[in-house]
Structures are given as structure tokens and as C-alpha cells.
Short mmCIF file of C-alpha atoms in Angstrom, two decimals:
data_model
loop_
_atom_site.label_atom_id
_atom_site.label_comp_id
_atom_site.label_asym_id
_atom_site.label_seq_id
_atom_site.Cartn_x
_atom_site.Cartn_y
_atom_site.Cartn_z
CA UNK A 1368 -31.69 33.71 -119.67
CA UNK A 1369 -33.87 30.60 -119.87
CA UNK A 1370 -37.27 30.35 -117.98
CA UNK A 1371 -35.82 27.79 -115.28
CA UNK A 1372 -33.10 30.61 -114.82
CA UNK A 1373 -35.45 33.38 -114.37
CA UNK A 1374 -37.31 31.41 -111.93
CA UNK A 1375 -34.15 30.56 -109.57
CA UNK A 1376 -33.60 34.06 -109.78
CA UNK A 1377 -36.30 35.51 -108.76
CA UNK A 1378 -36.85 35.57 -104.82
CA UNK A 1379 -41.13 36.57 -105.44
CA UNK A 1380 -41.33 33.40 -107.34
CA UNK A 1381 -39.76 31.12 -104.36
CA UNK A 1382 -41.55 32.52 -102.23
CA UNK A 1383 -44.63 32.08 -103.62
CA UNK A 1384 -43.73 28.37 -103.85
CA UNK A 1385 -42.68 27.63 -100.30
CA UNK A 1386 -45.82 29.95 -99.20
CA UNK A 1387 -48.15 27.16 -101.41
CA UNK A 1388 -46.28 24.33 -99.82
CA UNK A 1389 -47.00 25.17 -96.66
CA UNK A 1390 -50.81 26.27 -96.97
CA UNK A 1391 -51.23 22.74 -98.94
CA UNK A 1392 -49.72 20.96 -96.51
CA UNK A 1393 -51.91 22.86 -93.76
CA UNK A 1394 -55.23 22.67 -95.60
CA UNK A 1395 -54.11 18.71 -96.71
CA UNK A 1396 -53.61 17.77 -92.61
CA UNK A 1397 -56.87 19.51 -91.42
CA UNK A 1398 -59.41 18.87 -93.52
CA UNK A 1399 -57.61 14.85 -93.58
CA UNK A 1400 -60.02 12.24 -91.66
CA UNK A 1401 -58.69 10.82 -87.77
CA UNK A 1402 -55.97 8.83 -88.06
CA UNK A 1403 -54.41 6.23 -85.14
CA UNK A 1404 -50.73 5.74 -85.33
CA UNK A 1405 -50.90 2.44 -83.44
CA UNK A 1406 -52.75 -0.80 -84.44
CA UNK A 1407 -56.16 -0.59 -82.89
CA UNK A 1408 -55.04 2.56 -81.21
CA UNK A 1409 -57.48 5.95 -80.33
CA UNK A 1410 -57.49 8.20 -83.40
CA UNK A 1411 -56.47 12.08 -83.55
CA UNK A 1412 -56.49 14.50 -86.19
CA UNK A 1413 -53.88 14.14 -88.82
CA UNK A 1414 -51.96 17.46 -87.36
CA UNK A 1415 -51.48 15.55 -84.43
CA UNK A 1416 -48.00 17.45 -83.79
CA UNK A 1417 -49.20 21.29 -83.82
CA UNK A 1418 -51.97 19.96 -81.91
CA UNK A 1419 -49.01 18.91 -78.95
CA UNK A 1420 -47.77 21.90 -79.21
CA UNK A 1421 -50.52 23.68 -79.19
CA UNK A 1422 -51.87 21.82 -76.04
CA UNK A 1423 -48.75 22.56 -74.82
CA UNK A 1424 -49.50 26.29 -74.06
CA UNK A 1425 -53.20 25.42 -72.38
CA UNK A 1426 -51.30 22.92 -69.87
CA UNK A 1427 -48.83 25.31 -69.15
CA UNK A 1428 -51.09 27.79 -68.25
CA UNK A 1429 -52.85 25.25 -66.13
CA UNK A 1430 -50.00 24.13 -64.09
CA UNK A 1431 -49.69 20.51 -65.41
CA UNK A 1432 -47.13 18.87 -66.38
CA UNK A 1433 -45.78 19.48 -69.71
CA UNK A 1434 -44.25 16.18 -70.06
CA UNK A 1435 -46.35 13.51 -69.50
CA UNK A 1436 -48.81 11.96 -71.32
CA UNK A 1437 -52.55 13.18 -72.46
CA UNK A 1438 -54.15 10.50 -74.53
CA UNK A 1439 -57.25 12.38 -74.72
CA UNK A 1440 -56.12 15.17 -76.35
CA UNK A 1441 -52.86 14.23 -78.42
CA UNK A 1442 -51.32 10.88 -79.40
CA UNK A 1443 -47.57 11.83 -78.49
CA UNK A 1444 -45.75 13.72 -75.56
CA UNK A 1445 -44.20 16.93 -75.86
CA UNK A 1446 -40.42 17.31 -75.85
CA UNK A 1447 -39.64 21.27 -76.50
CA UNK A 1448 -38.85 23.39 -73.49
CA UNK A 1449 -41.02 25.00 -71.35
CA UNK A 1450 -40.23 28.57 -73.03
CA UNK A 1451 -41.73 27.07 -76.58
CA UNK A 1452 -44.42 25.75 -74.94
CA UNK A 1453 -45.63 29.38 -73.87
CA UNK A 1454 -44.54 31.09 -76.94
CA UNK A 1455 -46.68 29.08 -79.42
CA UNK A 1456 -49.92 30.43 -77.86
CA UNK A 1457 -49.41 33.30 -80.62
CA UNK A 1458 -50.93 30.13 -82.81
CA UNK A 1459 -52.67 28.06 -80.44
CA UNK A 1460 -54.81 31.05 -79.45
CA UNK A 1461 -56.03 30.98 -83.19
CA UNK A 1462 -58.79 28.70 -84.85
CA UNK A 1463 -56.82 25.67 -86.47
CA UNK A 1464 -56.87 26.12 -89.54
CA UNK A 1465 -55.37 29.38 -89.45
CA UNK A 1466 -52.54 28.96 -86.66
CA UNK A 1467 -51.69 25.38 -88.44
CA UNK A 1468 -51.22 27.53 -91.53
CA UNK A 1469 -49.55 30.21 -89.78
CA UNK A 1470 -47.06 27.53 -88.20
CA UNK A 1471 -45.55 26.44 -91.49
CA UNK A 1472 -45.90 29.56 -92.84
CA UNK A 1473 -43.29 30.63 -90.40
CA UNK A 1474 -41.11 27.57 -90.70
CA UNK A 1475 -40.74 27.87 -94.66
CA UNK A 1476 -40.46 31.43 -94.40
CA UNK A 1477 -37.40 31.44 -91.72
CA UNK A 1478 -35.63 28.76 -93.88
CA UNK A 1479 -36.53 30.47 -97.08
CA UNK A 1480 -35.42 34.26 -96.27
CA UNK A 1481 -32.08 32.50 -94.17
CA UNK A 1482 -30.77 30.72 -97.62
CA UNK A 1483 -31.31 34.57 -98.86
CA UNK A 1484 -29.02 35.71 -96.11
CA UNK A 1485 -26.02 33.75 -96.80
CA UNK A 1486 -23.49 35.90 -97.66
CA UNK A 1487 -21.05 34.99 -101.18
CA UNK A 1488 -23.69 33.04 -102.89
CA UNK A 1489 -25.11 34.51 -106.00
CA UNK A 1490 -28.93 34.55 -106.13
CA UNK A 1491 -29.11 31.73 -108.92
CA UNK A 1492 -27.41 29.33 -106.58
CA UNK A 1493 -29.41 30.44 -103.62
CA UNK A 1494 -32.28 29.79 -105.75
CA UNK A 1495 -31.05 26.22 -106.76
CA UNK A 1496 -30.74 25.03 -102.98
CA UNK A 1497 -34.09 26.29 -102.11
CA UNK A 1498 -35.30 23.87 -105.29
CA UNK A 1499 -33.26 21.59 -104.02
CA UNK A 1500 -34.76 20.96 -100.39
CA UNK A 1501 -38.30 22.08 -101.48
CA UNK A 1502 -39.66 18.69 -102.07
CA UNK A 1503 -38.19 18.08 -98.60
CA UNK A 1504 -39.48 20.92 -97.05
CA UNK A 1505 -42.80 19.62 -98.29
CA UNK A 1506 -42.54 16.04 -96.06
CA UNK A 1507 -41.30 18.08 -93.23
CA UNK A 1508 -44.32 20.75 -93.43
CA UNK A 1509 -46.84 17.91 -93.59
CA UNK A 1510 -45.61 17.07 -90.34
CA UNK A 1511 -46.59 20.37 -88.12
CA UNK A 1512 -42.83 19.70 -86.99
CA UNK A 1513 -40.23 22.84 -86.65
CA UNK A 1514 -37.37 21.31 -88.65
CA UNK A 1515 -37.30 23.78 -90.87
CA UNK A 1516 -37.45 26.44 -88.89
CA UNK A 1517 -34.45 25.15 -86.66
CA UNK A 1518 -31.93 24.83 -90.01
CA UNK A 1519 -33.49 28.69 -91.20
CA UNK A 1520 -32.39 29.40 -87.26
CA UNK A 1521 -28.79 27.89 -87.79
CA UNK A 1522 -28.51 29.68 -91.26
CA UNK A 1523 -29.33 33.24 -89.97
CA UNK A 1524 -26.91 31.89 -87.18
CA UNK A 1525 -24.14 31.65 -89.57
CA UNK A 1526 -25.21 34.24 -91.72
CA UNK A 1527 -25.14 36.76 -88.49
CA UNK A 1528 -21.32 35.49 -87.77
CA UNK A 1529 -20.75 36.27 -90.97
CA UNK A 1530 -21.44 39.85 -90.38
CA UNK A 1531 -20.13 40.05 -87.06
CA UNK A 1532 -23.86 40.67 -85.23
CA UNK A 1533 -23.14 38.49 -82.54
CA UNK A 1534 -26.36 39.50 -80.85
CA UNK A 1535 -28.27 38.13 -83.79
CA UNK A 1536 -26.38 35.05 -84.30
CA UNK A 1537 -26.57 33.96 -80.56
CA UNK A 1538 -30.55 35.16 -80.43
CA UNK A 1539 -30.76 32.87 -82.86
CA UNK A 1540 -28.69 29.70 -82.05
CA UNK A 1541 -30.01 29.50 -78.81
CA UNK A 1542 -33.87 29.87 -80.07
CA UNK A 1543 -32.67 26.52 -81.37
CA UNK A 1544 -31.71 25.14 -78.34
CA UNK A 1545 -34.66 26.07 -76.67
CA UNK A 1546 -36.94 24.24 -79.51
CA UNK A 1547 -35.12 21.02 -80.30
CA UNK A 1548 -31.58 20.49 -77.62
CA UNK A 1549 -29.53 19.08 -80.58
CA UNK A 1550 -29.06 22.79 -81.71
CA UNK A 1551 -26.20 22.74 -79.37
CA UNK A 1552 -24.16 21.40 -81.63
CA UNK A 1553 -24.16 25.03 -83.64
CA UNK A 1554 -21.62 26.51 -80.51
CA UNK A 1555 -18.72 24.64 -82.77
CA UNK A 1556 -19.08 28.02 -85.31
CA UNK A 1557 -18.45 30.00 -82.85
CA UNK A 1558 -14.70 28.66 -83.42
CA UNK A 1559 -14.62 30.08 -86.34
CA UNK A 1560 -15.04 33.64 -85.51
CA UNK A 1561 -12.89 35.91 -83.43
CA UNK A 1562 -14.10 38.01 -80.20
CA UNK A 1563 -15.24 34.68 -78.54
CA UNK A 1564 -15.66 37.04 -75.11
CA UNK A 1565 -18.53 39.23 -77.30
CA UNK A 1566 -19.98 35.72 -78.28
CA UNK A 1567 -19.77 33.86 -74.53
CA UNK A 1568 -21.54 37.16 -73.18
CA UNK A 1569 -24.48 37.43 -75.66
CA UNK A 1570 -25.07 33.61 -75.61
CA UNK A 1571 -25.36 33.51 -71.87
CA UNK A 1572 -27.71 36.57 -72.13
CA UNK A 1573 -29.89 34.54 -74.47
CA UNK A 1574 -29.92 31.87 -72.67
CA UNK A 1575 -30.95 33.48 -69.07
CA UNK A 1576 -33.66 34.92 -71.44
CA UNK A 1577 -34.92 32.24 -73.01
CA UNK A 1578 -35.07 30.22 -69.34
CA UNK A 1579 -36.68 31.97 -67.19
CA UNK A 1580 -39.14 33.57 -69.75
CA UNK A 1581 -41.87 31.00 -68.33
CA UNK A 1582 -41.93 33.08 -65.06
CA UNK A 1583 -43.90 35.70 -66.31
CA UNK A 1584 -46.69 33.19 -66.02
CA UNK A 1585 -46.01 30.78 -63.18
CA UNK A 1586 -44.03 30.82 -60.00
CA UNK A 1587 -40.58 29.43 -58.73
CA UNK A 1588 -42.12 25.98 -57.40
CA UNK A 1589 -43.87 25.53 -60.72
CA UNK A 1590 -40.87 27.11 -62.85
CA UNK A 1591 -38.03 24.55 -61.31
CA UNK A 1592 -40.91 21.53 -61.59
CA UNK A 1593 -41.21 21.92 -65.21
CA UNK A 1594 -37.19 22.48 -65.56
CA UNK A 1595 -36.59 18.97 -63.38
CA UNK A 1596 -39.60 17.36 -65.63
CA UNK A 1597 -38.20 18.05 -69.20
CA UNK A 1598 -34.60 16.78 -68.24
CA UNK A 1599 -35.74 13.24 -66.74
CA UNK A 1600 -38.17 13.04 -70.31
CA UNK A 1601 -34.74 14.12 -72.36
CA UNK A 1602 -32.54 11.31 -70.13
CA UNK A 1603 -35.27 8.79 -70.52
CA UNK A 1604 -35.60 9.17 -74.05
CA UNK A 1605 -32.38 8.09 -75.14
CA UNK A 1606 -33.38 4.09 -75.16
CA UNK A 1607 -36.78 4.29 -76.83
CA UNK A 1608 -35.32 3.92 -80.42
CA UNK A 1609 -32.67 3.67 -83.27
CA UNK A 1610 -34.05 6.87 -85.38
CA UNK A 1611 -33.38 6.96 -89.12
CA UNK A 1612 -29.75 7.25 -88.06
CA UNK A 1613 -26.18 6.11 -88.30
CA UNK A 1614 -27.40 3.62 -85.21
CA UNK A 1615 -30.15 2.37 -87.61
CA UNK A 1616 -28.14 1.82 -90.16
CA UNK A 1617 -25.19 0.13 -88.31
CA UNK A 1618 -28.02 -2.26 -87.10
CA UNK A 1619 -29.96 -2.78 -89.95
CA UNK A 1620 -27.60 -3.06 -92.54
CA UNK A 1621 -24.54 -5.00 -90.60
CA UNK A 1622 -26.24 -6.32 -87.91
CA UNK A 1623 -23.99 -4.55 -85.23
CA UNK A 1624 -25.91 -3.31 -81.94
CA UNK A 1625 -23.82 -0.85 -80.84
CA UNK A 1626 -23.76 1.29 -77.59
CA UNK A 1627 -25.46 4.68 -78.85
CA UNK A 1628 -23.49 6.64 -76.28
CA UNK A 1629 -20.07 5.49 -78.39
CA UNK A 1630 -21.32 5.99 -81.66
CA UNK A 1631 -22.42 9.57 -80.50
CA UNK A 1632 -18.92 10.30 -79.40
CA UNK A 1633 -17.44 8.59 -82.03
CA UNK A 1634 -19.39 10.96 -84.47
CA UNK A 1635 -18.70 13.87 -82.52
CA UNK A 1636 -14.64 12.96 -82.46
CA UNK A 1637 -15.05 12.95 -86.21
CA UNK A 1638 -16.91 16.13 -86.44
CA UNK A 1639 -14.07 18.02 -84.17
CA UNK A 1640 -11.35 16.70 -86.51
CA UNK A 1641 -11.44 19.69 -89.13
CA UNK A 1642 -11.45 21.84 -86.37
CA UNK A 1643 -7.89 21.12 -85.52
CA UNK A 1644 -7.31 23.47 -89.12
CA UNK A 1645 -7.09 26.46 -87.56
CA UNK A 1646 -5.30 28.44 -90.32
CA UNK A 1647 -8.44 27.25 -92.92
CA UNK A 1648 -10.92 29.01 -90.54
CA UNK A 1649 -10.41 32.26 -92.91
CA UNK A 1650 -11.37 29.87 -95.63
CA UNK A 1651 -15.24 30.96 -96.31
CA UNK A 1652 -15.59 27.84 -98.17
CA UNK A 1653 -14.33 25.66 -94.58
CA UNK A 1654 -16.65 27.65 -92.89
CA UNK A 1655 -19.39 27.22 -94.86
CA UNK A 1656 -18.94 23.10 -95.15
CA UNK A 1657 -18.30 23.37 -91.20
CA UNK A 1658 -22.00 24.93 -90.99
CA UNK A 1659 -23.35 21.64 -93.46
CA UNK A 1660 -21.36 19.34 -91.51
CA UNK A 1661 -23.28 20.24 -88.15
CA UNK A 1662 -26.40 20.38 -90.35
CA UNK A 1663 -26.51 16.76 -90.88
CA UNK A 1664 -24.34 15.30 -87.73
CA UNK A 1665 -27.48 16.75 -85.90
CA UNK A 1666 -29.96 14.12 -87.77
CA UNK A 1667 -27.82 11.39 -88.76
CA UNK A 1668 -26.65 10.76 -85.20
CA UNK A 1669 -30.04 11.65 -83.73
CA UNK A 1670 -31.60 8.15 -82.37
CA UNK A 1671 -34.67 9.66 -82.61
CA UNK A 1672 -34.57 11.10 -86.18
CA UNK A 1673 -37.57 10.83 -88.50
CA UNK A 1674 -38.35 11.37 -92.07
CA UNK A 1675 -39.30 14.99 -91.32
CA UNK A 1676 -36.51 15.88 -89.27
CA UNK A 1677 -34.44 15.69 -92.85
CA UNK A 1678 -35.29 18.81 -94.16
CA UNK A 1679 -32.22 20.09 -91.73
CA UNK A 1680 -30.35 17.10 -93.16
CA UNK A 1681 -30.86 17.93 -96.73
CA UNK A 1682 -30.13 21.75 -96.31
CA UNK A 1683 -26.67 20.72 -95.16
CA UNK A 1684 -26.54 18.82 -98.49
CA UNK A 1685 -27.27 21.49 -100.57
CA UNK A 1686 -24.83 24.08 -98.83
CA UNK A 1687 -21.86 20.80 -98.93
CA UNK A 1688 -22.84 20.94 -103.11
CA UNK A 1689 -23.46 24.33 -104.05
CA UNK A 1690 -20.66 25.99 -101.90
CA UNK A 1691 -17.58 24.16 -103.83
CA UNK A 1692 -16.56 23.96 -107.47
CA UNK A 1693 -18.69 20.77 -108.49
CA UNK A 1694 -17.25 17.49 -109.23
CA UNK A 1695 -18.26 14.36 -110.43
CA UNK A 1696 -17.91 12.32 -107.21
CA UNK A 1697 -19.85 15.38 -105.50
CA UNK A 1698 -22.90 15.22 -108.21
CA UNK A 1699 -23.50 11.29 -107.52
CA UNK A 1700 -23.64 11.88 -104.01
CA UNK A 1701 -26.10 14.90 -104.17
CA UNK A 1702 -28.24 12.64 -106.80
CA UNK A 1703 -28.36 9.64 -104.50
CA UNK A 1704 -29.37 12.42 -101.96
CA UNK A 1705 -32.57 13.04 -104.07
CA UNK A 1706 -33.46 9.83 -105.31
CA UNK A 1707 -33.18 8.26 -101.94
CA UNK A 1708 -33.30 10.49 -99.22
CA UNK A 1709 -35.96 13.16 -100.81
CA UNK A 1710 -38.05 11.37 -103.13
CA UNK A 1711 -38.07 7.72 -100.98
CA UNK A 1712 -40.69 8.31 -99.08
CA UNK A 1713 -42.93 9.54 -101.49
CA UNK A 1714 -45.08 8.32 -103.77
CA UNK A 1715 -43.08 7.97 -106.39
CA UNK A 1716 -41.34 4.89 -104.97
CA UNK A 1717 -44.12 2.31 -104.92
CA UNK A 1718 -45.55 1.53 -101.56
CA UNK A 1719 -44.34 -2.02 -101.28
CA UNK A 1720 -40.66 -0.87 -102.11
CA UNK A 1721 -41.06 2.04 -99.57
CA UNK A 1722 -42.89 -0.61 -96.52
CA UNK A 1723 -40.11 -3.73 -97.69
CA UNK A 1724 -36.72 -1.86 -98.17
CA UNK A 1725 -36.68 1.80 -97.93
CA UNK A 1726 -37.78 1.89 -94.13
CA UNK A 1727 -36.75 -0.97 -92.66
CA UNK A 1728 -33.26 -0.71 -93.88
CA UNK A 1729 -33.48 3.63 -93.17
CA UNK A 1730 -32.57 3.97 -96.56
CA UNK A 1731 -33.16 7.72 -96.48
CA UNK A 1732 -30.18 8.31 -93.89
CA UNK A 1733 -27.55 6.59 -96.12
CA UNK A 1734 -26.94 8.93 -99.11
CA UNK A 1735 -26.56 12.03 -95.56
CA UNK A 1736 -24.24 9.33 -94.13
CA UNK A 1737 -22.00 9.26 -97.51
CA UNK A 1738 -22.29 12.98 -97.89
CA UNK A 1739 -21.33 13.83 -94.42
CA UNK A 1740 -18.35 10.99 -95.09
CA UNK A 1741 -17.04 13.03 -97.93
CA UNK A 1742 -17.72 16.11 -96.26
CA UNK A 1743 -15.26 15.44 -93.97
CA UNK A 1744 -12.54 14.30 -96.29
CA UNK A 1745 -13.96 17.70 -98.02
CA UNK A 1746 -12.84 19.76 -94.53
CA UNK A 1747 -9.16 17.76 -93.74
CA UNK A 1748 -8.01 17.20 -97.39
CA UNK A 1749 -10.03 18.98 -100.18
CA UNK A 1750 -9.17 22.06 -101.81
CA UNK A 1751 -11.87 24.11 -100.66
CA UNK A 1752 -12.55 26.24 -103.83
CA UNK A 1753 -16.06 28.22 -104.17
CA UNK A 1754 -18.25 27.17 -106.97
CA UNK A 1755 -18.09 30.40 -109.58
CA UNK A 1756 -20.89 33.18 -109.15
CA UNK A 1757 -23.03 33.35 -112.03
CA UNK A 1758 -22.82 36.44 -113.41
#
């Protein structure tokens, strides 16, 4: 076994890799100077995110509005629900350094430990994915942002079906929901799976869980206010911008300004389409591409999609590769994946090219667009055979 293999195969060593990306990317934000991320505008630290979400938990607590903005303290708003708002006290109680660090700990962690918990996938490939979206998992950790915790979420979500612990697998779908709303889109692998009553009735526990936790601290008035707050900030939101996203790409590449609510439904007729195969749902390898395909519809037809929010992208990627026998057509795509979408934004694309081309025409969202394309054509018409365990 050659070095490279040993090291794919070896869960201590992965770990200790996604454990130093995420306390460099910690210690890198918080000892970085004030930054502004308008023209002339006030400057915050350079974790400006944990610092929302940590601010989050002090308004709540405070009765204030969650949604609205604070220009003193943070140079964004905060989107997540109420519920993750009280739940992150278990860092924003800490010094920053150390809940910062224990923030991404816990995102690279989740994602880490859910590729482990995919069933049918020998450890060498597991290892190879985790390789694969590290560098990504990097940009996204350098960002305070919980995209990597929401695709570890809908991994152990899959991973739980997979097993039949449909308490698990709805505990953890709807944790998604209750972080970023796009995690709604995971209810389509439910489809898959048979005793649908077993999985209504857990998910709807969950969910009366996870929405009236905030009452242990405040009271009905203040409960339904912050409810009634977060849904006119979700419905106002949808204007503000084209995200690195099919809509982005439509626009900047073809010049077509399209209605986002028809692209959306357009995208979501497409994703339904390999659904209609009912007798390929006891196909591991359909289910498997069905769990990448709602991997990256959730970012590529997000209007508000960022460079960070591709580490859920890119996961979806790696799962659309490594579950099926490779092929030539496949390897291309998952290459232009890593040149483009992984390594663009880095420094290893100089920063004209990156300033002049690679984000004005969201570069980084084409290679997921092609990949999601094929995945598709994967789903209706492709022959859906595992890649080969190694032995």
C-alpha cells in the first residue's frame, strides 16, 4: 500500500487534518486586523459571521429583534431561526477565540464523521471525498458559516435512512431546516424509503421541538414576534441578489434576466424528474446520486449563494463521482469541479483573473451546474453501477 493510500485510509489522519483546518482558519480570522466590507464602510473583526451569531443569543435574551440590523456590533443581519439563535450560546458564552474554534471544530467534525457513516463505501473512497472537499471545507471554515455542518447534517440524514433510524434521520434533517430553510429540500429522500407514516410522525415531532424550543426563555408575545419577524426577513430577501447561482449565470453569461421564481421551479421540475423511477429507488447507487443531486440544487439555485456556501455543493460532487464506476466524461467534470469551483477563489488563480473573470462571470457555480446536468441524465438514463470497493 503506498503512503497516499495509507493516508486515505486512515480515519486518525483525516481527522487530524480537518481538526488543523479549522483551528487555522479560527486562529487566521481572530488574530486578522478590522476589516469593512463596504467602500468607506465601519470596520468589524474579520469573523464577522460567528460574531452575528453569536450576538444573536445576547439579543435574544434581551428581547430585541433578531432580525434587524445592529451596525454597532456586526456588519450583516442574521437569517437562522430563532431556535439557532439560542442554541449557539454554548459558544457565544465562551471567550472568542475558543468558541470561534469550537464552531468549526464542530462543523468539520459533523461533515467529517457523516462521510464515515455512509454505508457501501469502502474507507479508501471515503477517504478520497474527504480530500476531495477539504480545500473547500477550508474557504467555507474561514467564513464562521455552518455550510458544512448542514451537508454533515444531510449525510447522517441519509446515512440514518439507510439504517432505518428514522428518529435520527429526521433529528437531523430538520436541525437543517432550522439553521439554513433550504434544507427542506432533503424531505425528497424520504421517497425513497418505505414506512413514510414512521417518517411523517418523527419529522413533525422534530419540528414542534425545534419551534417552540425558544419558549423556555421568552414568552408567547415575544415567541410569535420573533416567528412573524424571521418570515418577512426570509420573503424580503428574495430580491436583494443573483447569488453565485444558475440566476447568475443565466445573467452573466447570456444576458437573460429571468424571473427567479421560474427558474426555481424550473429547477425543482427537473430535480422531481428521477423521482418518477420508482422501481430504481432499491437502486443504492439512485439513492445515493438522489442525495448529491439535492446537495447541489440547494446552492446552485440559491440566489443568495456564496463562495462558502459550496462546501455543500462540492460534497454532492464528490458523492455524484465516487459512488459510480468512473468514466471519462465523469473525471472531466469532477476536474473542472476542482480547478474552477475549489481552487478559483484562491490564491492560486492570480488576483486579477479571480476580480476580472472568475467572479463576475460566477465561474465557480458552472462546473456544479454541468455536474448536476449530468447528474440528472446519470438518474433517468445511466446505468447506475457502484464504483468497485477496494479491497
Amino acid at each position: 500500500m503506498t503512503a497516499f493510500n495509507r493516508f486515505l485510509s486512515n480515519q486518525k489522519y483525516l481527522l487530524f487534518l480537518f481538526l488543523a483546518i479549522a483551528v487555522f482558519a479560527s486562529l487566521q480570522s481572530y488574530f486578522s486586523p478590522l476589516k469593512t466590507f463596504t467602500e468607506g464602510g465601519r470596520h468589524y473583526t474579520a469573523y464577522n459571521n460567528y460574531i452575528i451569531f453569536k450576538q444573536s443569543f445576547f439579543h435574544f435574551l434581551e428581547g430585541k429583534d433578531l432580525y434587524i440590523e445592529y451596525l454597532d456590533e456586526q456588519g450583516d443581519l442574521f437569517k437562522y431561526s430563532p431556535t439557532f439563535a439560542i442554541l449557539f450560546g454554548i459558544f457565544g458564552l465562551m471567550p472568542d477565540v475558543l468558541g470561534l474554534s469550537l464552531w468549526n471544530i464542530l462543523n468539520v467534525v459533523v461533515l467529517l464523521y457523516s462521510v464515515y457513516y455512509l454505508p457501501k463505501f469502502d474507507v479508501r473512497t471515503k477517504g478520497l471525498i474527504l480530500v476531495f472537499v477539504a480545500v473547500e471545507m477550508l474557504t467555507a471554515t474561514q467564513n464562521e458559516q455552518s455550510n458544512a455542518l448542514i451537508a454533515g447534517l444531510l449525510l447522517f440524514t441519509f446515512g440514518a435512512l439507510e439504517r432505518r433510524s428514522y428518529w435520527l434521520a429526521s433529528f437531523c434533517l430538520v436541525s437543517t431546516i432550522y439553521i439554513k430553510l433550504f434544507g427542506i429540500v432533503g424531505l425528497a429522500l424520504y421517497l425513497l424509503y418505505p414506512d413514510k407514516l414512521k417518517l411523517t410522525y418523527t419529522t413533525a415531532f422534530w419540528v414542534v421541538i425545534f419551534t417552540i424550543f425558544p419558549l423556555v426563555a421568552v414568552d408567547w408575545e415575544q415567541f410569535l414576534f420573533l416567528y412573524k419577524s424571521w418570515g418577512n426577513l426570509l420573503s424580503n430577501d428574495h430580491s436583494i441578489s443573483d447569488g453565485i447561482s444558475v440566476i447568475g449565470w443565466l445573467r452573466t453569461w447570456f444576458g437573460l434576466e429571468m424571473n427567479k421564481t421560474y427558474v426555481s421551479v424550473a429547477g425543482a421540475l427537473l430535480f422531481c424528474i428521477p423521482l418518477l423511477r420508482i422501481k430504481a429507488y432499491s437502486n443504492f447507487t439512485f439513492r445515493i446520486l438522489m442525495l448529491a443531486s439535492v446537495l447541489i440544487w440547494v446552492v446552485i439555485f440559491n440566489h443568495r449563494a456564496e463562495s462558502p456556501t459550496f462546501i455543500i455543493a462540492v460534497t454532492g460532487v464528490a458523492l455524484w463521482y465516487y459512488a459510480q464506476v468512473p468514466s471519462r466524461a465523469n473525471y472531466i467534470l469532477l476536474i473542472l469541479t476542482l480547478i474552477f469551483t475549489i481552487l478559483s477563489p484562491t490564491d492560486l488563480f492570480p488576483r486579477f483573473i479571480r476580480n476580472e473573470w472568475m467572479k463576475p462571470y460566477v465561474v465557480k457555480v458552472v462546473p456544479c451546474i454541468l455536474v448536476w446536468g449530468k447528474m440528472i441524465y446519470d438518474l433517468l438514463a445511466g446505468k447506475l453501477q457502484p464504483r468497485q470497493s477496494e479491497p
